[in-house]
């Protein structure tokens, strides 16, 4: 049996993964908010160095979640800044037998999905992907594409790996996408925050790239201190231990990277809403509830929050 | 006897105070680096709502410290970012009987002067002044002009008030400038940092004005937290207690202020060097030596440091 996929949010991320699955022969249905006319007429176009240039044509497009057919898997691909729309999407798009994969940043996102979807059918995914929407129904994929995926549990326990996860991972593999399965989704989400908090935060506040953060001794030390605060919060809030070796590896990896604009800086430059809640406020709140002090995270969150508000209100 | 004054650094600050003293009839000698031809030909011009528009003409100008006559009082008016020039100025400009008043921002500035000047003849002054150089030998005075002044002591003890301080304060008073005498210069310097650290820092990093810091709950809370960290550092490093009432008063005063660009943000906008060492690094170093944790001050110092470096190196 070939599984069918619903792409909830056909932007730079959902459009890319969905197009790769459709190209590999899966039955893929795209939920789109804009670009529907272009996509119906000319299909959905992807230009990628690693995955080639191709168009899905005709693409199975709809702009109303109620028009989606029953699908085996629904990929939730809207940004967390649009999560006020989950209420309008999920109850109709995710049917009783559908597995919902939450491909979003940060913490607490599966909890929001669990208001509408049976928690036992929720997976979470962390995407390592650089892709942009460059025109109507036209996506430019720049680099990376892999996903780290784990099973959500209401009590935050590690659920291990099961056949449903393996099926989804195999489908993605057939579409040219590597999915690394995580035994423990909570640990995977905190591990990703170890990188995202310091580099998204400092690069947005200072409007600069990762290499400059790393080459100035003061900000380099602060990136490391922020990692430790996030690790302390993870431990206090969830019992997960993020090792010294993991922190070193994140620093070393960033040293080896070409000058990089983290996704939140790209959002800022494009004047898109910033994912402050999922990436900053949620871990800060977790730290507070656990009674652990994270003063640098607190200051950085306030700074990013003011910048996000400036984007909305104007300076 | 009418006291004579040497103005060491005839910029927006030294030019303003010196011109007011000269206008009041004191014998004032200006040490200038630039604008000397303009000042010799057309005098030194001040436009001020509160002090009037006037020119000191002829102004007694020199561009070599060795050419200054013996003066009773030397006002050190260069920014701390030019303190690498003290070596070229002070040994010649400050004679054995001269009182040197250090009109500079931050911590540790009198200590630098004490390498060249008998410590018993050093006073420190904190200026509450908004003035700009708007053209060659032409100063625009916008608002405020008062100075809080105290006596420097090598051991950091409170020296109280003495006749020399009272004489200088009276001269300034005759020139239309209020000088509040402080019994304890160290306390006065830390009290000024209570305001300067959060508002200079947050406004520079976020490129915004005080009113926006205060109207966003996150950054408002951080301004208050930064004040407490500076107060903790002051207590641990010097034994001075900055009261809860003082912190409240600084917050209330900032709430009542019109939208304000702190001096360091003006420096940034004008692409002038930032006084990172005197305002941020010196108090942070004092906290470190005293063994008190100031994590928010540490992060803010690193951020301001990167911005200062970007001004020098380019982005």
PDB file of N, CA, C and O in Angstrom, chain B residues 54-109:
ATOM      1  N   UNK B  54      25.299  82.726  22.058  1.00  0.00           N
ATOM      2  CA  UNK B  54      26.408  83.665  22.258  1.00  0.00           C
ATOM      3  C   UNK B  54      27.679  83.069  21.664  1.00  0.00           C
ATOM      4  O   UNK B  54      27.737  81.873  21.358  1.00  0.00           O
ATOM      5  N   UNK B  55      28.678  83.966  21.470  1.00  0.00           N
ATOM      6  CA  UNK B  55      29.976  83.492  21.002  1.00  0.00           C
ATOM      7  C   UNK B  55      31.067  84.018  21.932  1.00  0.00           C
ATOM      8  O   UNK B  55      30.977  85.148  22.419  1.00  0.00           O
ATOM      9  N   UNK B  56      32.055  83.167  22.230  1.00  0.00           N
ATOM     10  CA  UNK B  56      33.230  83.603  22.982  1.00  0.00           C
ATOM     11  C   UNK B  56      34.255  84.014  21.929  1.00  0.00           C
ATOM     12  O   UNK B  56      34.748  83.176  21.165  1.00  0.00           O
ATOM     13  N   UNK B  57      34.579  85.314  21.899  1.00  0.00           N
ATOM     14  CA  UNK B  57      35.340  85.849  20.773  1.00  0.00           C
ATOM     15  C   UNK B  57      36.078  87.099  21.230  1.00  0.00           C
ATOM     16  O   UNK B  57      35.399  88.063  21.623  1.00  0.00           O
ATOM     17  N   UNK B  58      37.376  87.133  21.243  1.00  0.00           N
ATOM     18  CA  UNK B  58      38.224  86.018  20.827  1.00  0.00           C
ATOM     19  C   UNK B  58      38.248  84.943  21.904  1.00  0.00           C
ATOM     20  O   UNK B  58      38.177  85.234  23.091  1.00  0.00           O
ATOM     21  N   UNK B  59      38.344  83.665  21.464  1.00  0.00           N
ATOM     22  CA  UNK B  59      38.513  82.568  22.413  1.00  0.00           C
ATOM     23  C   UNK B  59      40.010  82.274  22.537  1.00  0.00           C
ATOM     24  O   UNK B  59      40.746  82.366  21.559  1.00  0.00           O
ATOM     25  N   UNK B  60      40.418  81.962  23.752  1.00  0.00           N
ATOM     26  CA  UNK B  60      41.844  81.651  23.984  1.00  0.00           C
ATOM     27  C   UNK B  60      42.063  80.163  23.676  1.00  0.00           C
ATOM     28  O   UNK B  60      41.771  79.308  24.484  1.00  0.00           O
ATOM     29  N   UNK B  61      42.588  79.927  22.472  1.00  0.00           N
ATOM     30  CA  UNK B  61      42.651  78.571  21.916  1.00  0.00           C
ATOM     31  C   UNK B  61      44.093  78.121  21.825  1.00  0.00           C
ATOM     32  O   UNK B  61      44.972  78.904  21.474  1.00  0.00           O
ATOM     33  N   UNK B  62      44.355  76.850  22.106  1.00  0.00           N
ATOM     34  CA  UNK B  62      45.638  76.269  21.710  1.00  0.00           C
ATOM     35  C   UNK B  62      45.438  74.827  21.316  1.00  0.00           C
ATOM     36  O   UNK B  62      44.439  74.200  21.685  1.00  0.00           O
ATOM     37  N   UNK B  63      46.331  74.310  20.506  1.00  0.00           N
ATOM     38  CA  UNK B  63      46.198  72.911  20.095  1.00  0.00           C
ATOM     39  C   UNK B  63      47.338  72.055  20.632  1.00  0.00           C
ATOM     40  O   UNK B  63      47.436  70.893  20.307  1.00  0.00           O
ATOM     41  N   UNK B  64      48.161  72.655  21.477  1.00  0.00           N
ATOM     42  CA  UNK B  64      49.268  71.912  22.081  1.00  0.00           C
ATOM     43  C   UNK B  64      49.189  72.112  23.590  1.00  0.00           C
ATOM     44  O   UNK B  64      49.234  73.250  24.074  1.00  0.00           O
ATOM     45  N   UNK B  65      49.090  71.030  24.367  1.00  0.00           N
ATOM     46  CA  UNK B  65      48.936  71.174  25.826  1.00  0.00           C
ATOM     47  C   UNK B  65      50.078  71.984  26.458  1.00  0.00           C
ATOM     48  O   UNK B  65      49.865  72.656  27.477  1.00  0.00           O
ATOM     49  N   UNK B  66      51.268  71.938  25.827  1.00  0.00           N
ATOM     50  CA  UNK B  66      52.412  72.676  26.390  1.00  0.00           C
ATOM     51  C   UNK B  66      52.207  74.178  26.300  1.00  0.00           C
ATOM     52  O   UNK B  66      52.829  74.947  27.044  1.00  0.00           O
ATOM     53  N   UNK B  67      51.331  74.601  25.393  1.00  0.00           N
ATOM     54  CA  UNK B  67      51.082  76.034  25.223  1.00  0.00           C
ATOM     55  C   UNK B  67      50.061  76.595  26.209  1.00  0.00           C
ATOM     56  O   UNK B  67      49.858  77.810  26.259  1.00  0.00           O
ATOM     57  N   UNK B  68      49.398  75.699  26.961  1.00  0.00           N
ATOM     58  CA  UNK B  68      48.434  76.190  27.955  1.00  0.00           C
ATOM     59  C   UNK B  68      49.175  76.917  29.071  1.00  0.00           C
ATOM     60  O   UNK B  68      50.241  76.465  29.509  1.00  0.00           O
ATOM     61  N   UNK B  69      48.632  78.025  29.576  1.00  0.00           N
ATOM     62  CA  UNK B  69      49.236  78.637  30.761  1.00  0.00           C
ATOM     63  C   UNK B  69      48.892  77.816  32.006  1.00  0.00           C
ATOM     64  O   UNK B  69      48.053  76.917  31.951  1.00  0.00           O
ATOM     65  N   UNK B  70      49.545  78.106  33.112  1.00  0.00           N
ATOM     66  CA  UNK B  70      49.133  77.535  34.408  1.00  0.00           C
ATOM     67  C   UNK B  70      47.693  77.925  34.675  1.00  0.00           C
ATOM     68  O   UNK B  70      47.372  79.122  34.632  1.00  0.00           O
ATOM     69  N   UNK B  71      46.828  76.948  34.942  1.00  0.00           N
ATOM     70  CA  UNK B  71      45.437  77.289  35.283  1.00  0.00           C
ATOM     71  C   UNK B  71      45.115  76.735  36.656  1.00  0.00           C
ATOM     72  O   UNK B  71      45.706  75.750  37.101  1.00  0.00           O
ATOM     73  N   UNK B  72      44.160  77.356  37.329  1.00  0.00           N
ATOM     74  CA  UNK B  72      43.765  76.851  38.652  1.00  0.00           C
ATOM     75  C   UNK B  72      43.033  75.524  38.545  1.00  0.00           C
ATOM     76  O   UNK B  72      43.194  74.636  39.384  1.00  0.00           O
ATOM     77  N   UNK B  73      42.194  75.430  37.506  1.00  0.00           N
ATOM     78  CA  UNK B  73      41.372  74.224  37.348  1.00  0.00           C
ATOM     79  C   UNK B  73      41.468  73.749  35.903  1.00  0.00           C
ATOM     80  O   UNK B  73      41.374  74.556  34.977  1.00  0.00           O
ATOM     81  N   UNK B  74      41.666  72.438  35.734  1.00  0.00           N
ATOM     82  CA  UNK B  74      41.606  71.846  34.390  1.00  0.00           C
ATOM     83  C   UNK B  74      40.405  70.917  34.348  1.00  0.00           C
ATOM     84  O   UNK B  74      40.260  70.052  35.231  1.00  0.00           O
ATOM     85  N   UNK B  75      39.543  71.120  33.372  1.00  0.00           N
ATOM     86  CA  UNK B  75      38.391  70.228  33.200  1.00  0.00           C
ATOM     87  C   UNK B  75      38.741  69.219  32.113  1.00  0.00           C
ATOM     88  O   UNK B  75      38.962  69.607  30.958  1.00  0.00           O
ATOM     89  N   UNK B  76      38.795  67.929  32.501  1.00  0.00           N
ATOM     90  CA  UNK B  76      39.090  66.902  31.507  1.00  0.00           C
ATOM     91  C   UNK B  76      37.783  66.519  30.827  1.00  0.00           C
ATOM     92  O   UNK B  76      36.907  65.893  31.434  1.00  0.00           O
ATOM     93  N   UNK B  77      37.645  66.906  29.555  1.00  0.00           N
ATOM     94  CA  UNK B  77      36.359  66.813  28.852  1.00  0.00           C
ATOM     95  C   UNK B  77      36.402  65.920  27.627  1.00  0.00           C
ATOM     96  O   UNK B  77      35.441  65.885  26.858  1.00  0.00           O
ATOM     97  N   UNK B  78      37.508  65.193  27.396  1.00  0.00           N
ATOM     98  CA  UNK B  78      37.513  64.241  26.279  1.00  0.00           C
ATOM     99  C   UNK B  78      36.684  63.025  26.694  1.00  0.00           C
ATOM    100  O   UNK B  78      36.525  62.733  27.873  1.00  0.00           O
ATOM    101  N   UNK B  79      36.150  62.312  25.718  1.00  0.00           N
ATOM    102  CA  UNK B  79      35.435  61.066  26.012  1.00  0.00           C
ATOM    103  C   UNK B  79      36.420  59.998  26.474  1.00  0.00           C
ATOM    104  O   UNK B  79      37.590  60.019  26.096  1.00  0.00           O
ATOM    105  N   UNK B  80      35.922  59.046  27.246  1.00  0.00           N
ATOM    106  CA  UNK B  80      36.806  57.980  27.730  1.00  0.00           C
ATOM    107  C   UNK B  80      37.401  57.169  26.583  1.00  0.00           C
ATOM    108  O   UNK B  80      38.462  56.566  26.733  1.00  0.00           O
ATOM    109  N   UNK B  81      36.712  57.169  25.440  1.00  0.00           N
ATOM    110  CA  UNK B  81      37.244  56.433  24.285  1.00  0.00           C
ATOM    111  C   UNK B  81      38.514  57.078  23.740  1.00  0.00           C
ATOM    112  O   UNK B  81      39.192  56.489  22.909  1.00  0.00           O
ATOM    113  N   UNK B  82      38.835  58.311  24.211  1.00  0.00           N
ATOM    114  CA  UNK B  82      40.088  58.958  23.812  1.00  0.00           C
ATOM    115  C   UNK B  82      41.109  58.946  24.948  1.00  0.00           C
ATOM    116  O   UNK B  82      42.083  59.702  24.900  1.00  0.00           O
ATOM    117  N   UNK B  83      40.904  58.110  25.953  1.00  0.00           N
ATOM    118  CA  UNK B  83      41.814  58.147  27.105  1.00  0.00           C
ATOM    119  C   UNK B  83      43.222  57.650  26.802  1.00  0.00           C
ATOM    120  O   UNK B  83      44.125  57.816  27.615  1.00  0.00           O
ATOM    121  N   UNK B  84      43.408  57.065  25.614  1.00  0.00           N
ATOM    122  CA  UNK B  84      44.778  56.736  25.213  1.00  0.00           C
ATOM    123  C   UNK B  84      45.589  58.008  24.968  1.00  0.00           C
ATOM    124  O   UNK B  84      46.806  57.953  24.835  1.00  0.00           O
ATOM    125  N   UNK B  85      44.929  59.156  24.923  1.00  0.00           N
ATOM    126  CA  UNK B  85      45.640  60.421  24.711  1.00  0.00           C
ATOM    127  C   UNK B  85      46.004  61.125  26.022  1.00  0.00           C
ATOM    128  O   UNK B  85      46.650  62.181  25.993  1.00  0.00           O
ATOM    129  N   UNK B  86      45.573  60.556  27.154  1.00  0.00           N
ATOM    130  CA  UNK B  86      45.855  61.225  28.439  1.00  0.00           C
ATOM    131  C   UNK B  86      47.350  61.434  28.627  1.00  0.00           C
ATOM    132  O   UNK B  86      47.794  62.453  29.151  1.00  0.00           O
ATOM    133  N   UNK B  87      48.118  60.467  28.185  1.00  0.00           N
ATOM    134  CA  UNK B  87      49.568  60.496  28.288  1.00  0.00           C
ATOM    135  C   UNK B  87      50.161  61.720  27.583  1.00  0.00           C
ATOM    136  O   UNK B  87      51.157  62.297  28.020  1.00  0.00           O
ATOM    137  N   UNK B  88      49.521  62.105  26.474  1.00  0.00           N
ATOM    138  CA  UNK B  88      50.018  63.251  25.708  1.00  0.00           C
ATOM    139  C   UNK B  88      49.486  64.584  26.244  1.00  0.00           C
ATOM    140  O   UNK B  88      50.029  65.638  25.927  1.00  0.00           O
ATOM    141  N   UNK B  89      48.433  64.520  27.033  1.00  0.00           N
ATOM    142  CA  UNK B  89      47.779  65.765  27.472  1.00  0.00           C
ATOM    143  C   UNK B  89      48.124  66.117  28.913  1.00  0.00           C
ATOM    144  O   UNK B  89      48.619  67.221  29.210  1.00  0.00           O
ATOM    145  N   UNK B  90      47.854  65.155  29.842  1.00  0.00           N
ATOM    146  CA  UNK B  90      47.838  65.512  31.264  1.00  0.00           C
ATOM    147  C   UNK B  90      49.185  65.975  31.821  1.00  0.00           C
ATOM    148  O   UNK B  90      49.228  66.970  32.558  1.00  0.00           O
ATOM    149  N   UNK B  91      50.292  65.290  31.516  1.00  0.00           N
ATOM    150  CA  UNK B  91      51.553  65.716  32.141  1.00  0.00           C
ATOM    151  C   UNK B  91      51.889  67.176  31.830  1.00  0.00           C
ATOM    152  O   UNK B  91      52.494  67.864  32.647  1.00  0.00           O
ATOM    153  N   UNK B  92      51.479  67.657  30.666  1.00  0.00           N
ATOM    154  CA  UNK B  92      51.797  69.040  30.318  1.00  0.00           C
ATOM    155  C   UNK B  92      50.694  70.006  30.727  1.00  0.00           C
ATOM    156  O   UNK B  92      50.965  71.150  31.099  1.00  0.00           O
ATOM    157  N   UNK B  93      49.431  69.552  30.641  1.00  0.00           N
ATOM    158  CA  UNK B  93      48.311  70.478  30.852  1.00  0.00           C
ATOM    159  C   UNK B  93      48.012  70.704  32.327  1.00  0.00           C
ATOM    160  O   UNK B  93      47.496  71.755  32.698  1.00  0.00           O
ATOM    161  N   UNK B  94      48.306  69.707  33.147  1.00  0.00           N
ATOM    162  CA  UNK B  94      47.949  69.825  34.567  1.00  0.00           C
ATOM    163  C   UNK B  94      49.213  70.102  35.375  1.00  0.00           C
ATOM    164  O   UNK B  94      50.058  69.229  35.562  1.00  0.00           O
ATOM    165  N   UNK B  95      49.348  71.343  35.869  1.00  0.00           N
ATOM    166  CA  UNK B  95      50.546  71.778  36.590  1.00  0.00           C
ATOM    167  C   UNK B  95      50.414  71.433  38.073  1.00  0.00           C
ATOM    168  O   UNK B  95      49.314  71.116  38.536  1.00  0.00           O
ATOM    169  N   UNK B  96      51.491  71.553  38.838  1.00  0.00           N
ATOM    170  CA  UNK B  96      51.457  71.099  40.246  1.00  0.00           C
ATOM    171  C   UNK B  96      50.346  71.723  41.093  1.00  0.00           C
ATOM    172  O   UNK B  96      49.860  71.095  42.021  1.00  0.00           O
ATOM    173  N   UNK B  97      49.918  72.930  40.763  1.00  0.00           N
ATOM    174  CA  UNK B  97      48.901  73.542  41.623  1.00  0.00           C
ATOM    175  C   UNK B  97      47.494  73.483  41.016  1.00  0.00           C
ATOM    176  O   UNK B  97      46.561  74.083  41.528  1.00  0.00           O
ATOM    177  N   UNK B  98      47.359  72.749  39.904  1.00  0.00           N
ATOM    178  CA  UNK B  98      46.064  72.697  39.214  1.00  0.00           C
ATOM    179  C   UNK B  98      45.162  71.622  39.824  1.00  0.00           C
ATOM    180  O   UNK B  98      45.615  70.517  40.125  1.00  0.00           O
ATOM    181  N   UNK B  99      43.890  71.942  40.000  1.00  0.00           N
ATOM    182  CA  UNK B  99      42.881  70.941  40.341  1.00  0.00           C
ATOM    183  C   UNK B  99      42.327  70.375  39.038  1.00  0.00           C
ATOM    184  O   UNK B  99      41.953  71.134  38.141  1.00  0.00           O
ATOM    185  N   UNK B 100      42.305  69.039  38.936  1.00  0.00           N
ATOM    186  CA  UNK B 100      41.818  68.403  37.703  1.00  0.00           C
ATOM    187  C   UNK B 100      40.439  67.808  37.948  1.00  0.00           C
ATOM    188  O   UNK B 100      40.269  66.954  38.832  1.00  0.00           O
ATOM    189  N   UNK B 101      39.441  68.264  37.203  1.00  0.00           N
ATOM    190  CA  UNK B 101      38.075  67.735  37.344  1.00  0.00           C
ATOM    191  C   UNK B 101      37.791  66.810  36.171  1.00  0.00           C
ATOM    192  O   UNK B 101      37.812  67.241  35.013  1.00  0.00           O
ATOM    193  N   UNK B 102      37.546  65.537  36.476  1.00  0.00           N
ATOM    194  CA  UNK B 102      37.363  64.520  35.441  1.00  0.00           C
ATOM    195  C   UNK B 102      35.883  64.455  35.074  1.00  0.00           C
ATOM    196  O   UNK B 102      35.088  63.812  35.764  1.00  0.00           O
ATOM    197  N   UNK B 103      35.502  65.122  33.999  1.00  0.00           N
ATOM    198  CA  UNK B 103      34.094  65.129  33.570  1.00  0.00           C
ATOM    199  C   UNK B 103      33.886  64.027  32.537  1.00  0.00           C
ATOM    200  O   UNK B 103      33.731  64.282  31.342  1.00  0.00           O
ATOM    201  N   UNK B 104      33.904  62.789  33.021  1.00  0.00           N
ATOM    202  CA  UNK B 104      33.781  61.646  32.117  1.00  0.00           C
ATOM    203  C   UNK B 104      32.757  60.659  32.656  1.00  0.00           C
ATOM    204  O   UNK B 104      32.396  60.705  33.834  1.00  0.00           O
ATOM    205  N   UNK B 105      32.323  59.767  31.785  1.00  0.00           N
ATOM    206  CA  UNK B 105      31.360  58.728  32.156  1.00  0.00           C
ATOM    207  C   UNK B 105      32.023  57.524  32.798  1.00  0.00           C
ATOM    208  O   UNK B 105      33.193  57.250  32.557  1.00  0.00           O
ATOM    209  N   UNK B 106      31.255  56.794  33.581  1.00  0.00           N
ATOM    210  CA  UNK B 106      31.632  55.442  33.960  1.00  0.00           C
ATOM    211  C   UNK B 106      32.526  55.333  35.171  1.00  0.00           C
ATOM    212  O   UNK B 106      32.654  56.248  35.976  1.00  0.00           O
ATOM    213  N   UNK B 107      33.159  54.160  35.265  1.00  0.00           N
ATOM    214  CA  UNK B 107      33.994  53.810  36.411  1.00  0.00           C
ATOM    215  C   UNK B 107      35.458  53.776  36.020  1.00  0.00           C
ATOM    216  O   UNK B 107      35.793  53.470  34.886  1.00  0.00           O
ATOM    217  N   UNK B 108      36.305  54.047  36.997  1.00  0.00           N
ATOM    218  CA  UNK B 108      37.738  53.820  36.787  1.00  0.00           C
ATOM    219  C   UNK B 108      38.437  54.940  36.064  1.00  0.00           C
ATOM    220  O   UNK B 108      39.618  54.816  35.723  1.00  0.00           O
ATOM    221  N   UNK B 109      37.734  56.041  35.797  1.00  0.00           N
ATOM    222  CA  UNK B 109      38.346  57.099  34.999  1.00  0.00           C
ATOM    223  C   UNK B 109      39.324  57.937  35.828  1.00  0.00           C
ATOM    224  O   UNK B 109      40.395  58.305  35.348  1.00  0.00           O
TER     225      UNK B 109
END
